[in-house]
Coordinates of C-alpha atoms in Angstrom, one line a residue:
X84 CA -2.0 210.5 106.2
X85 CA -1.9 206.9 107.6
X86 CA -2.7 205.4 104.3
X87 CA 0.1 207.3 102.6
X88 CA 2.6 206.2 105.3
X89 CA 1.4 202.5 105.1
X90 CA 1.6 202.5 101.3
X91 CA 4.7 204.5 100.5
X92 CA 6.9 204.6 103.6
X93 CA 6.4 201.5 105.8
X94 CA 7.1 198.9 103.1
X95 CA 10.4 200.5 102.1
X96 CA 11.5 201.2 105.7
X97 CA 10.7 197.6 106.8
X98 CA 12.5 196.2 103.7
X99 CA 15.6 198.4 104.5
X100 CA 15.5 197.4 108.2
X101 CA 15.2 193.7 107.4
X102 CA 18.0 193.7 104.8
X103 CA 20.0 190.5 105.5
X104 CA 23.4 192.2 105.1
X105 CA 22.6 195.1 107.5
X106 CA 21.1 192.6 110.0
X107 CA 24.3 190.5 109.8
X108 CA 26.4 193.6 110.5
X109 CA 24.2 194.7 113.4
X110 CA 23.9 191.3 115.0
X111 CA 27.7 190.8 114.9
X112 CA 28.4 194.2 116.5
X113 CA 25.9 193.5 119.2
X114 CA 27.3 190.0 119.6
X115 CA 30.8 191.5 120.2
X116 CA 29.5 193.5 123.1
X117 CA 31.4 191.5 125.7
X118 CA 34.7 192.0 123.7
X119 CA 34.3 195.7 123.2
X120 CA 33.0 196.3 126.8
X121 CA 35.9 194.5 128.5
X122 CA 38.4 196.1 126.2
X123 CA 37.2 199.6 126.8
X124 CA 36.9 199.1 130.5
X125 CA 40.5 197.8 130.5
X126 CA 41.6 201.0 129.0
X127 CA 39.6 203.0 131.5
X128 CA 41.1 200.9 134.3
X129 CA 44.6 201.7 133.2
X130 CA 44.1 205.4 132.6
X131 CA 41.9 206.3 135.5
X132 CA 45.1 206.9 137.5
X133 CA 45.8 209.9 135.3
X134 CA 42.4 211.4 136.3
X135 CA 42.5 210.4 140.0
X136 CA 46.1 210.3 141.1
X137 CA 45.6 208.4 144.4
X138 CA 44.2 205.5 142.4
X139 CA 47.4 205.2 140.4
X140 CA 49.5 205.5 143.5
X141 CA 47.5 202.9 145.3
X142 CA 47.6 200.4 142.4
X143 CA 51.3 200.8 142.0
X144 CA 51.9 200.3 145.8
X145 CA 49.8 197.1 145.7
X146 CA 50.8 195.5 142.4
X147 CA 54.0 197.3 141.4
X148 CA 55.0 199.5 138.5
X149 CA 53.7 197.0 136.0
X150 CA 50.1 197.1 137.3
X151 CA 48.8 198.2 133.9
X152 CA 50.0 195.0 132.1
X153 CA 46.7 193.1 132.6
X154 CA 44.7 196.0 131.2
X155 CA 47.1 196.2 128.2
X156 CA 46.8 192.5 127.5
X157 CA 43.0 192.6 127.6
X158 CA 43.0 195.6 125.2
X159 CA 45.4 193.6 122.9
X160 CA 43.2 190.5 122.9
X161 CA 39.9 192.5 122.3
X162 CA 40.1 195.9 120.6
X163 CA 43.3 195.3 118.7
X164 CA 41.5 192.5 116.7
X165 CA 38.1 194.0 116.3
X166 CA 38.0 193.6 112.5
X167 CA 39.0 190.0 112.6
X168 CA 36.1 189.2 115.0
X169 CA 33.8 191.1 112.8
X170 CA 34.7 189.2 109.7
X171 CA 34.0 185.8 111.3
X172 CA 30.7 187.0 112.9
X173 CA 29.3 188.7 109.8
X174 CA 30.1 185.7 107.6
X175 CA 28.4 183.4 110.1
X176 CA 25.3 185.5 110.4
X177 CA 24.9 186.2 106.7
X178 CA 25.4 182.5 105.7
X179 CA 22.9 181.5 108.3
X180 CA 20.4 183.9 106.8
X181 CA 20.7 181.9 103.5
X182 CA 20.0 178.6 105.3
X183 CA 23.7 177.6 105.5
X184 CA 25.1 176.5 108.8
X185 CA 27.7 179.3 108.6
X186 CA 30.6 177.2 109.9
X187 CA 32.6 176.9 106.7
X188 CA 31.7 180.4 105.6
X189 CA 33.5 181.9 108.7
X190 CA 36.8 180.3 107.7
X191 CA 36.5 181.2 104.1
X192 CA 35.7 184.8 104.9
X193 CA 38.6 184.9 107.4
X194 CA 41.0 183.6 104.7
X195 CA 39.7 186.1 102.2
X196 CA 40.3 188.9 104.7
X197 CA 43.9 187.9 105.4
X198 CA 44.6 187.5 101.7
X199 CA 44.0 191.2 101.1
X200 CA 46.3 192.4 104.0
X201 CA 49.9 193.5 103.3
X202 CA 52.3 190.8 104.4
X203 CA 55.2 193.1 105.2
X204 CA 55.7 196.2 107.4
X205 CA 58.3 199.0 107.7
X206 CA 60.9 198.6 110.5
X207 CA 63.1 201.4 111.8
X208 CA 66.6 201.1 110.4
X209 CA 65.7 198.8 107.6
X210 CA 65.2 200.3 104.1
X211 CA 62.8 197.8 102.6
X212 CA 59.6 196.5 104.3
X213 CA 60.2 193.3 106.2
X214 CA 58.1 190.3 105.1
X215 CA 56.1 188.5 107.8
X216 CA 55.3 191.5 109.8
X217 CA 51.8 192.9 109.8
X218 CA 50.8 196.3 111.1
X219 CA 48.1 195.9 113.8
X220 CA 46.1 198.7 112.1
X221 CA 44.9 196.0 109.7
X222 CA 43.3 194.0 112.5
X223 CA 41.7 196.8 114.6
X224 CA 38.9 199.3 114.1
X225 CA 40.9 201.0 111.3
X226 CA 40.2 198.0 109.1
X227 CA 36.6 197.5 110.2
X228 CA 35.0 198.6 107.0
X229 CA 37.3 196.5 104.9
X230 CA 36.5 193.5 107.1
X231 CA 32.7 194.2 106.6
X232 CA 33.0 194.5 102.8
X233 CA 35.3 191.5 102.4
X234 CA 33.2 189.3 104.7
X235 CA 30.0 190.2 102.9
X236 CA 31.5 189.6 99.5
X237 CA 33.3 186.4 100.3
X238 CA 30.2 184.9 102.0
X239 CA 27.9 185.9 99.1
X240 CA 30.3 184.1 96.6
X241 CA 30.7 181.1 98.9
X242 CA 26.9 180.7 99.4
X243 CA 26.1 180.9 95.7
X244 CA 28.9 178.5 94.7
X245 CA 27.6 176.1 97.4
X246 CA 24.3 175.9 95.6
X247 CA 25.9 174.7 92.4
X248 CA 25.4 170.9 92.5
X249 CA 27.9 170.2 89.7
X250 CA 30.9 171.2 92.0
X251 CA 29.6 169.4 95.1
X252 CA 31.6 166.4 96.3
X253 CA 29.2 163.7 97.5
X254 CA 30.6 161.0 99.8
X255 CA 29.0 157.7 100.7
X256 CA 26.2 157.6 103.2
X257 CA 28.4 155.9 105.9
X258 CA 30.7 158.9 106.1
X259 CA 30.1 161.1 109.3
X260 CA 27.9 164.1 108.6
X261 CA 30.5 166.7 109.6
X262 CA 33.0 165.2 107.1
X263 CA 30.5 164.9 104.3
X264 CA 29.4 168.5 104.8
X265 CA 33.0 169.7 104.7
X266 CA 33.7 167.9 101.5
X267 CA 30.4 169.2 100.0
X268 CA 31.7 172.8 100.6
X269 CA 35.3 172.0 99.7
X270 CA 35.3 173.3 96.1
X271 CA 33.1 176.3 96.7
X272 CA 35.4 177.3 99.6
X273 CA 38.5 176.9 97.5
X274 CA 37.0 178.8 94.5
X275 CA 35.9 181.7 96.8
X276 CA 39.4 182.0 98.3
X277 CA 40.9 181.9 94.8
X278 CA 38.5 184.5 93.4
X279 CA 39.3 186.9 96.3
X280 CA 43.0 186.3 95.9
X281 CA 42.9 186.9 92.2
X282 CA 41.0 190.1 92.8
X283 CA 43.7 191.2 95.2
X284 CA 46.5 190.6 92.7
X285 CA 44.6 192.4 89.9
X286 CA 43.7 195.3 92.1
X287 CA 47.3 195.8 93.2
X288 CA 48.4 195.6 89.6
X289 CA 45.9 198.3 88.5
X290 CA 46.7 200.6 91.5
X291 CA 50.5 200.3 91.3
X292 CA 50.9 197.9 94.3
X293 CA 48.3 199.6 96.6
X294 CA 46.5 197.1 98.8
X295 CA 42.7 197.0 98.8
X296 CA 42.6 197.8 102.5
X297 CA 44.8 200.9 102.1
X298 CA 42.9 202.1 99.0
X299 CA 39.5 201.6 100.7
X300 CA 40.7 203.5 103.8
X301 CA 41.9 206.4 101.6
X302 CA 39.0 206.8 99.2
X303 CA 36.1 205.7 101.5
X304 CA 36.7 205.2 105.2
X305 CA 38.6 208.4 105.9
X306 CA 36.2 210.7 104.1
X307 CA 33.2 208.8 105.5
X308 CA 34.6 208.9 109.0
X309 CA 35.3 212.6 108.6
X310 CA 31.7 213.2 107.3
X311 CA 30.2 211.1 110.1
X312 CA 32.1 212.9 112.8
X313 CA 30.3 216.2 112.1
X314 CA 27.4 218.1 113.6
X315 CA 25.2 217.9 110.4
X316 CA 25.6 214.1 110.2
X317 CA 24.9 213.8 114.0
X318 CA 21.7 215.8 113.6
X319 CA 20.7 213.9 110.4
X320 CA 21.0 210.5 112.2
X321 CA 19.0 211.8 115.1
X322 CA 16.3 213.2 112.9
X323 CA 15.9 210.0 110.8
X324 CA 15.8 207.7 113.9
X325 CA 13.0 209.8 115.5
X326 CA 11.1 210.3 112.3
X327 CA 10.9 206.5 112.0
X328 CA 9.8 206.2 115.6
X329 CA 7.1 208.8 115.0
X330 CA 5.3 206.4 112.7
X331 CA 5.9 203.4 115.0
X332 CA 9.0 201.9 113.4
X333 CA 12.1 201.2 115.6
X334 CA 14.4 203.8 114.2
X335 CA 17.5 202.5 115.8
X336 CA 17.0 199.0 114.4
X337 CA 16.4 200.4 110.9
X338 CA 19.6 202.5 110.8
X339 CA 21.8 200.5 113.1
X340 CA 23.4 198.6 110.2
X341 CA 24.8 202.0 108.9
X342 CA 25.2 203.9 112.2
X343 CA 26.8 201.2 114.4
X344 CA 29.9 200.4 112.2
X345 CA 30.7 204.2 111.9
X346 CA 30.3 204.9 115.6
X347 CA 32.1 201.7 116.5
X348 CA 35.1 202.6 114.4
X349 CA 35.3 206.2 115.6
X350 CA 34.8 205.0 119.2
X351 CA 37.5 202.5 119.0
X352 CA 39.9 205.1 117.6
X353 CA 39.2 207.2 120.7
X354 CA 39.7 204.2 123.0
X355 CA 43.1 203.5 121.3
X356 CA 44.1 207.2 121.7
X357 CA 43.1 207.1 125.3
X358 CA 45.1 203.9 125.9
X359 CA 48.2 205.7 124.5
X360 CA 47.6 208.6 127.0
X361 CA 46.8 211.2 124.4
X362 CA 45.6 214.4 126.2
X363 CA 45.0 216.6 123.2
X364 CA 41.2 216.6 122.9
X365 CA 41.4 217.8 119.2
X366 CA 42.8 214.4 118.2
X367 CA 39.7 212.6 119.4
X368 CA 36.4 212.1 117.5
X369 CA 33.3 213.8 118.9
X370 CA 30.5 211.6 117.5
X371 CA 32.0 208.3 118.6
X372 CA 31.0 205.1 120.4
X373 CA 28.2 205.6 122.9
X374 CA 27.8 209.3 122.3
X375 CA 24.0 209.0 121.8
X376 CA 23.6 206.6 124.8
X377 CA 25.5 208.9 127.1
X378 CA 24.1 212.3 126.2
X379 CA 21.1 212.1 123.9
X380 CA 18.9 209.0 124.5
X381 CA 18.2 209.7 128.1
X382 CA 15.5 207.3 129.1
X383 CA 15.4 206.0 125.5
X384 CA 14.8 207.6 122.1
X385 CA 13.4 211.1 122.4
X386 CA 14.9 211.6 125.9
X387 CA 11.5 210.6 127.2
X388 CA 12.7 210.4 130.8
X389 CA 12.3 214.2 130.6
X390 CA 8.7 213.7 129.6
X391 CA 8.0 211.4 132.5
X392 CA 9.6 213.8 135.0
X393 CA 7.5 216.6 133.5
X394 CA 4.4 214.5 133.9
X395 CA 5.3 213.7 137.5
X396 CA 5.6 217.5 138.2
X397 CA 2.4 218.8 136.7
X398 CA 0.2 216.0 135.4
X399 CA -3.1 214.6 136.7
X400 CA -3.9 211.1 137.8
X401 CA -4.0 209.4 134.4
X402 CA -0.6 210.7 133.3
X403 CA 0.9 209.9 136.7
X404 CA -0.2 206.3 136.1
X405 CA 1.9 206.5 132.9
X406 CA 4.8 207.7 135.0
X407 CA 4.5 204.8 137.4
X408 CA 4.4 202.4 134.4
X409 CA 7.2 204.0 132.3
X410 CA 9.7 205.3 134.9
X411 CA 11.3 202.1 136.1
X412 CA 12.3 200.9 132.6
X413 CA 13.1 204.5 131.5
X414 CA 15.8 204.7 134.2
X415 CA 17.5 202.0 132.2
X416 CA 16.9 203.7 128.8
X417 CA 13.9 201.5 127.8
X418 CA 10.9 203.6 126.7
X419 CA 8.6 201.5 124.5
X420 CA 5.9 201.7 127.3
X421 CA 6.1 205.5 126.9
X422 CA 6.2 205.7 123.1
X423 CA 3.2 203.4 122.7
X424 CA 1.5 204.1 126.0
X425 CA 1.2 207.9 126.0
X426 CA 1.0 207.5 122.9
X427 CA 3.8 209.5 121.1
X428 CA 3.5 207.6 117.8
X429 CA 1.4 209.5 115.3
X430 CA 0.5 212.0 118.0
X431 CA 1.2 215.6 116.6
X432 CA 1.4 217.2 120.0
X433 CA 3.9 214.9 121.5
X434 CA 5.9 214.4 118.2
X435 CA 7.2 218.0 118.3
X436 CA 9.2 217.7 121.6
X437 CA 9.9 214.0 120.9
X438 CA 11.8 215.0 117.7
X439 CA 13.1 218.4 118.8
X440 CA 14.5 217.3 122.2
X441 CA 17.1 214.8 120.8
X442 CA 18.1 217.2 118.0
X443 CA 18.8 219.9 120.6
X444 CA 20.6 217.6 122.9
X445 CA 22.7 216.3 120.0
X446 CA 23.7 219.8 119.1
X447 CA 24.6 220.8 122.6
X448 CA 26.6 217.6 123.3
X449 CA 28.5 217.8 120.1
X450 CA 29.4 221.5 120.6
X451 CA 30.3 220.8 124.3
X452 CA 32.8 218.1 123.4
X453 CA 34.2 219.7 120.3
X454 CA 34.9 222.9 122.2
X455 CA 36.8 221.0 124.9
X456 CA 34.3 221.7 127.7
X457 CA 33.5 218.0 128.0
X458 CA 35.9 215.1 127.7
X459 CA 35.4 212.9 124.5
X460 CA 33.8 209.5 124.7
X461 CA 36.6 207.0 125.4
X462 CA 34.8 203.9 126.7
X463 CA 32.0 201.6 125.7
X464 CA 29.1 201.4 128.1
X465 CA 26.0 199.3 128.3
X466 CA 23.2 201.3 126.6
X467 CA 21.0 200.6 129.7
X468 CA 23.3 202.7 132.0
X469 CA 21.3 205.4 133.9
X470 CA 21.6 209.1 133.4
X471 CA 24.6 210.7 134.9
X472 CA 26.5 207.4 135.3
X473 CA 26.4 206.9 131.5
X474 CA 28.2 210.2 130.8
X475 CA 30.7 209.6 133.6
X476 CA 31.7 206.2 132.4
X477 CA 31.6 207.0 128.7
X478 CA 34.1 209.8 129.1
X479 CA 36.6 207.7 131.1
X480 CA 35.5 208.7 134.6
X481 CA 35.4 212.5 133.9
X482 CA 33.0 214.5 135.9
X483 CA 32.3 216.7 132.8
X484 CA 30.6 213.8 131.2
X485 CA 28.2 213.3 134.1
X486 CA 27.5 217.0 134.3
X487 CA 26.6 217.1 130.6
X488 CA 24.3 214.1 130.9
X489 CA 22.5 215.7 133.9
X490 CA 22.3 219.1 132.2
X491 CA 20.8 217.5 129.1
X492 CA 18.2 215.8 131.4
X493 CA 17.3 219.2 132.7
X494 CA 17.0 220.6 129.2
X495 CA 14.7 217.8 128.1
X496 CA 12.4 218.5 131.1
X497 CA 12.3 222.2 130.2
X498 CA 11.4 221.3 126.6
X499 CA 8.7 218.7 127.5
X500 CA 7.1 220.8 130.3
X501 CA 5.2 223.3 128.2
X502 CA 3.7 220.5 126.1
X503 CA 2.7 218.6 129.3
X504 CA 0.9 221.8 130.5
X505 CA -0.8 222.2 127.0
X506 CA -2.0 218.6 127.0
X507 CA -3.3 219.0 130.6
X508 CA -5.3 222.1 129.6
X509 CA -6.8 220.3 126.6
X510 CA -7.8 217.3 128.7
X511 CA -9.2 219.6 131.4
X512 CA -11.4 221.4 128.8
X513 CA -12.6 218.0 127.5
X514 CA -13.5 216.9 131.0
X515 CA -15.4 220.2 131.7
X516 CA -17.2 219.9 128.4
X517 CA -18.2 216.3 129.1
X518 CA -19.4 217.3 132.6
X519 CA -21.5 220.1 131.2
X520 CA -23.1 217.7 128.7
X521 CA -23.8 215.2 131.4
X522 CA -25.4 217.8 133.7
X523 CA -27.6 219.0 130.9
X524 CA -28.7 215.5 130.2
X525 CA -29.6 214.9 133.8
X526 CA -31.6 218.2 134.0
X527 CA -33.6 217.2 130.9

């Protein structure tokens, strides 16, 4: 079995997980954590008055009726321009992976992104679109996938053109390095922007004046988002992540390049709806933002904090030592000590609950939110947030989120408990067998 995995699965999994494009996307989204966190908490800060009325009354009494202005400004400067930040970050990371310094690539990719955006917008009372106005949807999470695609394409073109020595402008040795470097990338940058611009014109001509961003949203992003925000997709992602973990590969790292942009986009949609005060739960996405961190990955992948508590309840000395080692980091959703210390990896007994538990929790959580029993995820939270607090914060301070997180913890304990008992019985039999062998040896 191990030889099959090492020969046919591990090489492809590692190659996929180390793909430079997926790594650039993943690293950028992680790097924007401060932006997304403060933006989502600003929305939470402004809307918590709707949940807890005394809070809103107190804030209005202290700061006046416009007390939400600060939160609104923070949202505007962060979540409203998520795609723009992504374009610059992805271009920088991807160019760096090719050995480029990434500085010029950021600006070239940014220019390419803006070239493909409509330059006019509809205004009430005016028949024709007004030039010079841009809909903010082209900057926020709605355009995230366009930003990713354009950034990757523009950077690839720019990096390849930069390697063509015949179009490199070389300045004398006395010129400052920064100036020499900029001139060396001058023609590649100009050609990249021209190519993207030409593509945009030809594309609009072929699609009867439909912009690439709008077309992509219609034929790819909307169907993909709809497919992603479904129970089968949620279960599929959970299964794949834990199947990778079962053979010792970090499943989240492998799939994050695909999973993160989808959940980020859907999560930001929810944050924007929440910022507008939308109370109809059916307008919100279910599988969005920190869904997994709040309700599924309790103690880390596999919800292994349930395993540790089960061990604490019934296990013998050796496993309680594992609890002492694994519980402190598990409280903050870190469980590598458990996965490799128990071990769970390639261990048939433990792999059954390790894979089954998150699938069951994903199903329960999805149905609880989609049915309206639990408030949707409307805030970004640190993935290290402890159980209970994670659900409370992710749902915008709703007690239903905390209850679901704690209930899921209880379910994980119930699933792991029989397996802990089974392992205890197996180990007890082994100890008795060894004791019998030892006693027979002494008698002889």
